[in-house]
């Protein structure tokens, strides 16, 4: 079945550092890909998405590009802030659209 | 107004008890979900309802029973609670259409079984 694998965490960075969180997937067909963010004590929120190969999703300074050849959807941000500290989840939606499959989540801590 | 609201937010109870978590969404969505998040933050789907009809039922013990009285509500009842049921349970809803992938989550209900 479909699956999503994220880089192991936790990740700790200093403010203004460059962030990459790796995500690779296994799927049949052509899934849509997503990044969700969970701030402390809250539910998950959609951060960005890409629905086809070579699409780039972006939001709040975060970007991720749908790479079909490497089955990847890595999350990047050029300069992180303390307020970006959260858990980040990569996810895919099957072509049938019936469910989201989430990765394990990556805890990011940004220190001032 | 909170889009997806769950109650209670915290629940502490003894093994063997029965408890319920309620969820309501005011977004007009047709599809609602229950997810379980364990202590390592791993998120696993449990159930999904579309317009009050069960469409996803993962391998979940029979002690867990969802109920959807109308499309705006999806409640989760758990019988004979066990230590391993301790987790954060998230309700979510999604708008109609394929590959939208956008789930709207509640704030979660942290269940602790002693």
PDB file of C-alpha atoms in Angstrom:
ATOM      1  CA  UNK A   1       0.000   0.000   0.000  1.00  0.00           C
ATOM      2  CA  UNK A   2       0.879   3.663  -0.081  1.00  0.00           C
ATOM      3  CA  UNK A   3       3.371   4.934   2.470  1.00  0.00           C
ATOM      4  CA  UNK A   4       5.276   8.053   3.463  1.00  0.00           C
ATOM      5  CA  UNK A   5       8.719   8.163   5.082  1.00  0.00           C
ATOM      6  CA  UNK A   6      10.104  11.268   6.750  1.00  0.00           C
ATOM      7  CA  UNK A   7      13.566  11.994   8.053  1.00  0.00           C
ATOM      8  CA  UNK A   8      14.012  11.088  11.659  1.00  0.00           C
ATOM      9  CA  UNK A   9      13.798  13.849  14.183  1.00  0.00           C
ATOM     10  CA  UNK A  10      14.030  15.734  16.302  1.00  0.00           C
ATOM     11  CA  UNK A  11      15.646  18.581  14.391  1.00  0.00           C
ATOM     12  CA  UNK A  12      17.103  21.501  16.331  1.00  0.00           C
ATOM     13  CA  UNK A  13      18.200  24.682  14.559  1.00  0.00           C
ATOM     14  CA  UNK A  14      19.195  28.196  15.434  1.00  0.00           C
ATOM     15  CA  UNK A  15      17.063  31.084  14.280  1.00  0.00           C
ATOM     16  CA  UNK A  16      17.682  32.098  10.640  1.00  0.00           C
ATOM     17  CA  UNK A  17      19.174  28.708   9.757  1.00  0.00           C
ATOM     18  CA  UNK A  18      18.171  26.846   6.588  1.00  0.00           C
ATOM     19  CA  UNK A  19      15.683  24.022   7.049  1.00  0.00           C
ATOM     20  CA  UNK A  20      15.223  20.830   5.070  1.00  0.00           C
ATOM     21  CA  UNK A  21      12.938  18.010   6.177  1.00  0.00           C
ATOM     22  CA  UNK A  22      13.103  15.046   3.840  1.00  0.00           C
ATOM     23  CA  UNK A  23      10.027  13.159   2.720  1.00  0.00           C
ATOM     24  CA  UNK A  24       9.789  10.245   0.303  1.00  0.00           C
ATOM     25  CA  UNK A  25       6.755   8.277  -0.678  1.00  0.00           C
ATOM     26  CA  UNK A  26       5.618   4.999  -2.195  1.00  0.00           C
ATOM     27  CA  UNK A  27       2.385   5.032  -4.131  1.00  0.00           C
ATOM     28  CA  UNK A  28       0.587   3.526  -7.068  1.00  0.00           C
ATOM     29  CA  UNK A  29      -0.854   6.029  -9.457  1.00  0.00           C
ATOM     30  CA  UNK A  30      -0.339   9.748  -9.089  1.00  0.00           C
ATOM     31  CA  UNK A  31      -1.002  10.892  -5.536  1.00  0.00           C
ATOM     32  CA  UNK A  32      -1.287  14.429  -4.285  1.00  0.00           C
ATOM     33  CA  UNK A  33       1.294  15.428  -1.674  1.00  0.00           C
ATOM     34  CA  UNK A  34       0.961  17.608   1.393  1.00  0.00           C
ATOM     35  CA  UNK A  35       2.789  19.068   4.349  1.00  0.00           C
ATOM     36  CA  UNK A  36       0.893  19.610   7.559  1.00  0.00           C
ATOM     37  CA  UNK A  37       2.128  21.434  10.669  1.00  0.00           C
ATOM     38  CA  UNK A  38       1.129  20.822  14.281  1.00  0.00           C
ATOM     39  CA  UNK A  39       1.935  23.586  16.746  1.00  0.00           C
ATOM     40  CA  UNK A  40       2.137  22.652  20.436  1.00  0.00           C
ATOM     41  CA  UNK A  41      -1.247  21.801  21.895  1.00  0.00           C
ATOM     42  CA  UNK A  42      -3.076  22.193  18.596  1.00  0.00           C
ATOM     43  CA  UNK A  43      -4.444  20.063  15.793  1.00  0.00           C
ATOM     44  CA  UNK A  44      -2.748  19.731  12.420  1.00  0.00           C
ATOM     45  CA  UNK A  45      -3.056  22.466   9.810  1.00  0.00           C
ATOM     46  CA  UNK A  46      -2.403  22.242   6.110  1.00  0.00           C
ATOM     47  CA  UNK A  47       0.845  24.068   5.306  1.00  0.00           C
ATOM     48  CA  UNK A  48       1.166  23.465   1.567  1.00  0.00           C
ATOM     49  CA  UNK A  49       0.338  20.999  -1.150  1.00  0.00           C
ATOM     50  CA  UNK A  50       1.205  19.890  -4.692  1.00  0.00           C
ATOM     51  CA  UNK A  51      -1.095  17.850  -6.875  1.00  0.00           C
ATOM     52  CA  UNK A  52       1.123  16.820  -9.787  1.00  0.00           C
ATOM     53  CA  UNK A  53       4.736  16.243 -10.714  1.00  0.00           C
ATOM     54  CA  UNK A  54       6.989  19.323 -10.733  1.00  0.00           C
ATOM     55  CA  UNK A  55       4.394  21.404  -8.887  1.00  0.00           C
ATOM     56  CA  UNK A  56       5.817  23.563  -6.116  1.00  0.00           C
ATOM     57  CA  UNK A  57       3.720  24.242  -3.040  1.00  0.00           C
ATOM     58  CA  UNK A  58       4.586  27.251  -0.920  1.00  0.00           C
ATOM     59  CA  UNK A  59       3.253  29.044   2.146  1.00  0.00           C
ATOM     60  CA  UNK A  60       4.686  31.155   4.982  1.00  0.00           C
ATOM     61  CA  UNK A  61       8.181  30.946   3.478  1.00  0.00           C
ATOM     62  CA  UNK A  62       8.077  27.137   3.256  1.00  0.00           C
ATOM     63  CA  UNK A  63       8.397  25.360  -0.087  1.00  0.00           C
ATOM     64  CA  UNK A  64       8.253  21.794  -1.366  1.00  0.00           C
ATOM     65  CA  UNK A  65       8.500  20.466  -4.925  1.00  0.00           C
ATOM     66  CA  UNK A  66       6.784  17.285  -6.113  1.00  0.00           C
ATOM     67  CA  UNK A  67       9.581  15.166  -7.606  1.00  0.00           C
ATOM     68  CA  UNK A  68       8.176  12.111  -9.327  1.00  0.00           C
ATOM     69  CA  UNK A  69      11.564  10.816 -10.469  1.00  0.00           C
ATOM     70  CA  UNK A  70      12.854  10.622  -6.901  1.00  0.00           C
ATOM     71  CA  UNK A  71       9.401  10.135  -5.291  1.00  0.00           C
ATOM     72  CA  UNK A  72      10.182  12.966  -2.915  1.00  0.00           C
ATOM     73  CA  UNK A  73       8.546  16.071  -1.476  1.00  0.00           C
ATOM     74  CA  UNK A  74      11.170  17.684   0.746  1.00  0.00           C
ATOM     75  CA  UNK A  75      10.171  20.687   2.853  1.00  0.00           C
ATOM     76  CA  UNK A  76      12.498  23.698   2.859  1.00  0.00           C
ATOM     77  CA  UNK A  77      12.667  27.135   4.406  1.00  0.00           C
ATOM     78  CA  UNK A  78      15.469  29.583   3.924  1.00  0.00           C
ATOM     79  CA  UNK A  79      15.424  31.199   7.358  1.00  0.00           C
ATOM     80  CA  UNK A  80      13.536  29.619  10.239  1.00  0.00           C
ATOM     81  CA  UNK A  81      12.062  31.491  13.177  1.00  0.00           C
ATOM     82  CA  UNK A  82      11.392  30.447  16.754  1.00  0.00           C
ATOM     83  CA  UNK A  83       7.684  30.463  15.899  1.00  0.00           C
ATOM     84  CA  UNK A  84       8.287  27.665  13.350  1.00  0.00           C
ATOM     85  CA  UNK A  85       8.903  25.218  16.195  1.00  0.00           C
ATOM     86  CA  UNK A  86       6.327  22.488  15.631  1.00  0.00           C
ATOM     87  CA  UNK A  87       5.862  18.963  14.346  1.00  0.00           C
ATOM     88  CA  UNK A  88       5.771  18.661  10.550  1.00  0.00           C
ATOM     89  CA  UNK A  89       3.947  15.851   8.767  1.00  0.00           C
ATOM     90  CA  UNK A  90       4.311  14.828   5.161  1.00  0.00           C
ATOM     91  CA  UNK A  91       1.224  13.158   3.689  1.00  0.00           C
ATOM     92  CA  UNK A  92      -0.136  11.763   0.472  1.00  0.00           C
ATOM     93  CA  UNK A  93      -3.624  11.300  -0.849  1.00  0.00           C
ATOM     94  CA  UNK A  94      -4.341   8.299  -3.022  1.00  0.00           C
ATOM     95  CA  UNK A  95      -5.578   8.955  -6.510  1.00  0.00           C
ATOM     96  CA  UNK A  96      -8.968   7.649  -5.425  1.00  0.00           C
ATOM     97  CA  UNK A  97      -9.111  10.472  -2.920  1.00  0.00           C
ATOM     98  CA  UNK A  98     -10.456   8.413  -0.089  1.00  0.00           C
ATOM     99  CA  UNK A  99      -7.843   9.006   2.575  1.00  0.00           C
ATOM    100  CA  UNK A 100      -4.623  10.723   3.630  1.00  0.00           C
ATOM    101  CA  UNK A 101      -1.593   8.686   4.664  1.00  0.00           C
ATOM    102  CA  UNK A 102       0.735  10.534   7.030  1.00  0.00           C
ATOM    103  CA  UNK A 103       4.437  10.169   7.664  1.00  0.00           C
ATOM    104  CA  UNK A 104       5.789   9.760  11.184  1.00  0.00           C
ATOM    105  CA  UNK A 105       6.176  13.478  11.816  1.00  0.00           C
ATOM    106  CA  UNK A 106       9.380  15.463  12.418  1.00  0.00           C
ATOM    107  CA  UNK A 107       9.747  17.598  15.517  1.00  0.00           C
ATOM    108  CA  UNK A 108      11.455  20.916  14.764  1.00  0.00           C
ATOM    109  CA  UNK A 109      12.803  23.135  17.529  1.00  0.00           C
ATOM    110  CA  UNK A 110      14.211  26.549  16.657  1.00  0.00           C
ATOM    111  CA  UNK A 111      16.318  28.251  19.308  1.00  0.00           C
ATOM    112  CA  UNK A 112      16.803  32.033  19.494  1.00  0.00           C
TER     113      UNK A 112
ATOM    114  CA  UNK B   1     -16.355  30.180  15.890  1.00  0.00           C
ATOM    115  CA  UNK B   2     -14.266  27.034  16.121  1.00  0.00           C
ATOM    116  CA  UNK B   3     -14.546  25.058  12.875  1.00  0.00           C
ATOM    117  CA  UNK B   4     -13.974  21.581  14.332  1.00  0.00           C
ATOM    118  CA  UNK B   5     -14.533  21.277  18.059  1.00  0.00           C
ATOM    119  CA  UNK B   6     -13.948  18.287  20.293  1.00  0.00           C
ATOM    120  CA  UNK B   7     -14.946  17.660  23.862  1.00  0.00           C
ATOM    121  CA  UNK B   8     -13.515  16.948  26.280  1.00  0.00           C
ATOM    122  CA  UNK B   9     -10.013  18.241  25.680  1.00  0.00           C
ATOM    123  CA  UNK B  10      -8.592  16.139  28.499  1.00  0.00           C
ATOM    124  CA  UNK B  11      -9.898  12.873  29.850  1.00  0.00           C
ATOM    125  CA  UNK B  12      -8.348  10.833  32.667  1.00  0.00           C
ATOM    126  CA  UNK B  13     -10.003   7.570  33.573  1.00  0.00           C
ATOM    127  CA  UNK B  14      -9.427   4.103  34.977  1.00  0.00           C
ATOM    128  CA  UNK B  15      -8.914   0.913  33.029  1.00  0.00           C
ATOM    129  CA  UNK B  16     -12.149  -0.868  32.258  1.00  0.00           C
ATOM    130  CA  UNK B  17     -14.277   2.276  32.096  1.00  0.00           C
ATOM    131  CA  UNK B  18     -16.321   3.407  29.100  1.00  0.00           C
ATOM    132  CA  UNK B  19     -15.876   6.929  27.737  1.00  0.00           C
ATOM    133  CA  UNK B  20     -17.001   9.067  24.817  1.00  0.00           C
ATOM    134  CA  UNK B  21     -15.437  11.912  22.877  1.00  0.00           C
ATOM    135  CA  UNK B  22     -17.683  14.237  20.913  1.00  0.00           C
ATOM    136  CA  UNK B  23     -16.887  16.101  17.720  1.00  0.00           C
ATOM    137  CA  UNK B  24     -18.788  18.746  15.831  1.00  0.00           C
ATOM    138  CA  UNK B  25     -17.906  20.699  12.692  1.00  0.00           C
ATOM    139  CA  UNK B  26     -19.625  23.831  11.428  1.00  0.00           C
ATOM    140  CA  UNK B  27     -17.935  23.898   8.018  1.00  0.00           C
ATOM    141  CA  UNK B  28     -20.684  22.106   6.148  1.00  0.00           C
ATOM    142  CA  UNK B  29     -18.329  19.266   5.216  1.00  0.00           C
ATOM    143  CA  UNK B  30     -19.673  15.856   4.332  1.00  0.00           C
ATOM    144  CA  UNK B  31     -16.729  13.771   5.502  1.00  0.00           C
ATOM    145  CA  UNK B  32     -15.446  13.384   9.053  1.00  0.00           C
ATOM    146  CA  UNK B  33     -12.608  11.338  10.545  1.00  0.00           C
ATOM    147  CA  UNK B  34     -11.120  10.067  13.759  1.00  0.00           C
ATOM    148  CA  UNK B  35      -7.335   9.819  14.029  1.00  0.00           C
ATOM    149  CA  UNK B  36      -5.244   8.471  16.891  1.00  0.00           C
ATOM    150  CA  UNK B  37      -1.884  10.069  17.684  1.00  0.00           C
ATOM    151  CA  UNK B  38       0.439   8.085  19.929  1.00  0.00           C
ATOM    152  CA  UNK B  39       3.167   9.358  22.226  1.00  0.00           C
ATOM    153  CA  UNK B  40       5.668   9.408  19.349  1.00  0.00           C
ATOM    154  CA  UNK B  41       3.345  11.676  17.353  1.00  0.00           C
ATOM    155  CA  UNK B  42       2.514   8.933  14.865  1.00  0.00           C
ATOM    156  CA  UNK B  43      -0.911   9.628  13.363  1.00  0.00           C
ATOM    157  CA  UNK B  44      -3.165   6.776  12.307  1.00  0.00           C
ATOM    158  CA  UNK B  45      -6.624   6.940  10.800  1.00  0.00           C
ATOM    159  CA  UNK B  46      -9.303   5.012  12.668  1.00  0.00           C
ATOM    160  CA  UNK B  47     -12.611   5.814  10.985  1.00  0.00           C
ATOM    161  CA  UNK B  48     -14.114   7.969   8.295  1.00  0.00           C
ATOM    162  CA  UNK B  49     -17.752   8.837   7.703  1.00  0.00           C
ATOM    163  CA  UNK B  50     -19.258  10.451   4.640  1.00  0.00           C
ATOM    164  CA  UNK B  51     -22.698  11.912   5.145  1.00  0.00           C
ATOM    165  CA  UNK B  52     -23.318   9.665   8.158  1.00  0.00           C
ATOM    166  CA  UNK B  53     -22.142   6.543   6.318  1.00  0.00           C
ATOM    167  CA  UNK B  54     -19.042   4.640   7.427  1.00  0.00           C
ATOM    168  CA  UNK B  55     -16.482   4.545   4.596  1.00  0.00           C
ATOM    169  CA  UNK B  56     -13.203   3.773   6.347  1.00  0.00           C
ATOM    170  CA  UNK B  57     -12.870   1.368   9.236  1.00  0.00           C
ATOM    171  CA  UNK B  58      -9.245   0.537   9.920  1.00  0.00           C
ATOM    172  CA  UNK B  59      -8.113  -2.350  12.050  1.00  0.00           C
ATOM    173  CA  UNK B  60      -9.443  -0.970  15.281  1.00  0.00           C
ATOM    174  CA  UNK B  61     -10.671  -3.077  18.230  1.00  0.00           C
ATOM    175  CA  UNK B  62     -14.419  -3.525  18.477  1.00  0.00           C
ATOM    176  CA  UNK B  63     -14.268  -1.612  21.743  1.00  0.00           C
ATOM    177  CA  UNK B  64     -14.139   1.530  19.603  1.00  0.00           C
ATOM    178  CA  UNK B  65     -17.471   2.507  18.095  1.00  0.00           C
ATOM    179  CA  UNK B  66     -18.044   5.691  16.112  1.00  0.00           C
ATOM    180  CA  UNK B  67     -21.488   7.198  15.798  1.00  0.00           C
ATOM    181  CA  UNK B  68     -22.608   9.894  13.407  1.00  0.00           C
ATOM    182  CA  UNK B  69     -26.084  11.215  14.237  1.00  0.00           C
ATOM    183  CA  UNK B  70     -25.824  13.761  11.417  1.00  0.00           C
ATOM    184  CA  UNK B  71     -23.124  14.891   9.030  1.00  0.00           C
ATOM    185  CA  UNK B  72     -21.951  17.633  11.382  1.00  0.00           C
ATOM    186  CA  UNK B  73     -21.239  15.266  14.264  1.00  0.00           C
ATOM    187  CA  UNK B  74     -19.009  12.242  14.712  1.00  0.00           C
ATOM    188  CA  UNK B  75     -18.645  10.847  18.198  1.00  0.00           C
ATOM    189  CA  UNK B  76     -16.270   8.166  19.411  1.00  0.00           C
ATOM    190  CA  UNK B  77     -17.250   5.753  22.150  1.00  0.00           C
ATOM    191  CA  UNK B  78     -14.677   3.485  23.746  1.00  0.00           C
ATOM    192  CA  UNK B  79     -15.632   0.512  25.910  1.00  0.00           C
ATOM    193  CA  UNK B  80     -13.487  -1.285  28.466  1.00  0.00           C
ATOM    194  CA  UNK B  81     -10.602   1.141  28.240  1.00  0.00           C
ATOM    195  CA  UNK B  82      -7.059  -0.264  28.271  1.00  0.00           C
ATOM    196  CA  UNK B  83      -3.706   1.332  29.070  1.00  0.00           C
ATOM    197  CA  UNK B  84      -2.766   1.222  25.384  1.00  0.00           C
ATOM    198  CA  UNK B  85      -5.701   3.440  24.513  1.00  0.00           C
ATOM    199  CA  UNK B  86      -3.882   6.392  26.057  1.00  0.00           C
ATOM    200  CA  UNK B  87      -3.284   8.818  23.203  1.00  0.00           C
ATOM    201  CA  UNK B  88      -4.494  12.031  21.659  1.00  0.00           C
ATOM    202  CA  UNK B  89      -7.567  11.536  19.496  1.00  0.00           C
ATOM    203  CA  UNK B  90      -8.172  13.992  16.688  1.00  0.00           C
ATOM    204  CA  UNK B  91     -11.382  14.611  14.863  1.00  0.00           C
ATOM    205  CA  UNK B  92     -11.167  16.092  11.380  1.00  0.00           C
ATOM    206  CA  UNK B  93     -13.405  16.980   8.477  1.00  0.00           C
ATOM    207  CA  UNK B  94     -12.834  17.554   4.790  1.00  0.00           C
ATOM    208  CA  UNK B  95     -14.683  19.282   1.967  1.00  0.00           C
ATOM    209  CA  UNK B  96     -16.056  17.281  -0.968  1.00  0.00           C
ATOM    210  CA  UNK B  97     -13.976  16.578  -4.056  1.00  0.00           C
ATOM    211  CA  UNK B  98     -11.104  14.305  -4.925  1.00  0.00           C
ATOM    212  CA  UNK B  99      -7.501  15.071  -4.091  1.00  0.00           C
ATOM    213  CA  UNK B 100      -8.244  18.204  -2.124  1.00  0.00           C
ATOM    214  CA  UNK B 101      -6.337  16.585   0.735  1.00  0.00           C
ATOM    215  CA  UNK B 102      -7.261  19.367   3.083  1.00  0.00           C
ATOM    216  CA  UNK B 103      -8.338  18.109   6.437  1.00  0.00           C
ATOM    217  CA  UNK B 104      -9.521  20.485   9.125  1.00  0.00           C
ATOM    218  CA  UNK B 105      -8.525  19.162  12.515  1.00  0.00           C
ATOM    219  CA  UNK B 106      -9.893  19.747  15.947  1.00  0.00           C
ATOM    220  CA  UNK B 107      -7.524  20.523  18.811  1.00  0.00           C
ATOM    221  CA  UNK B 108      -7.460  16.950  20.000  1.00  0.00           C
ATOM    222  CA  UNK B 109      -8.670  15.075  23.064  1.00  0.00           C
ATOM    223  CA  UNK B 110      -5.933  13.718  25.288  1.00  0.00           C
ATOM    224  CA  UNK B 111      -7.052  10.449  26.843  1.00  0.00           C
ATOM    225  CA  UNK B 112      -5.072   9.035  29.761  1.00  0.00           C
ATOM    226  CA  UNK B 113      -5.974   5.584  31.035  1.00  0.00           C
ATOM    227  CA  UNK B 114      -4.623   4.717  34.491  1.00  0.00           C
TER     228      UNK B 114
END
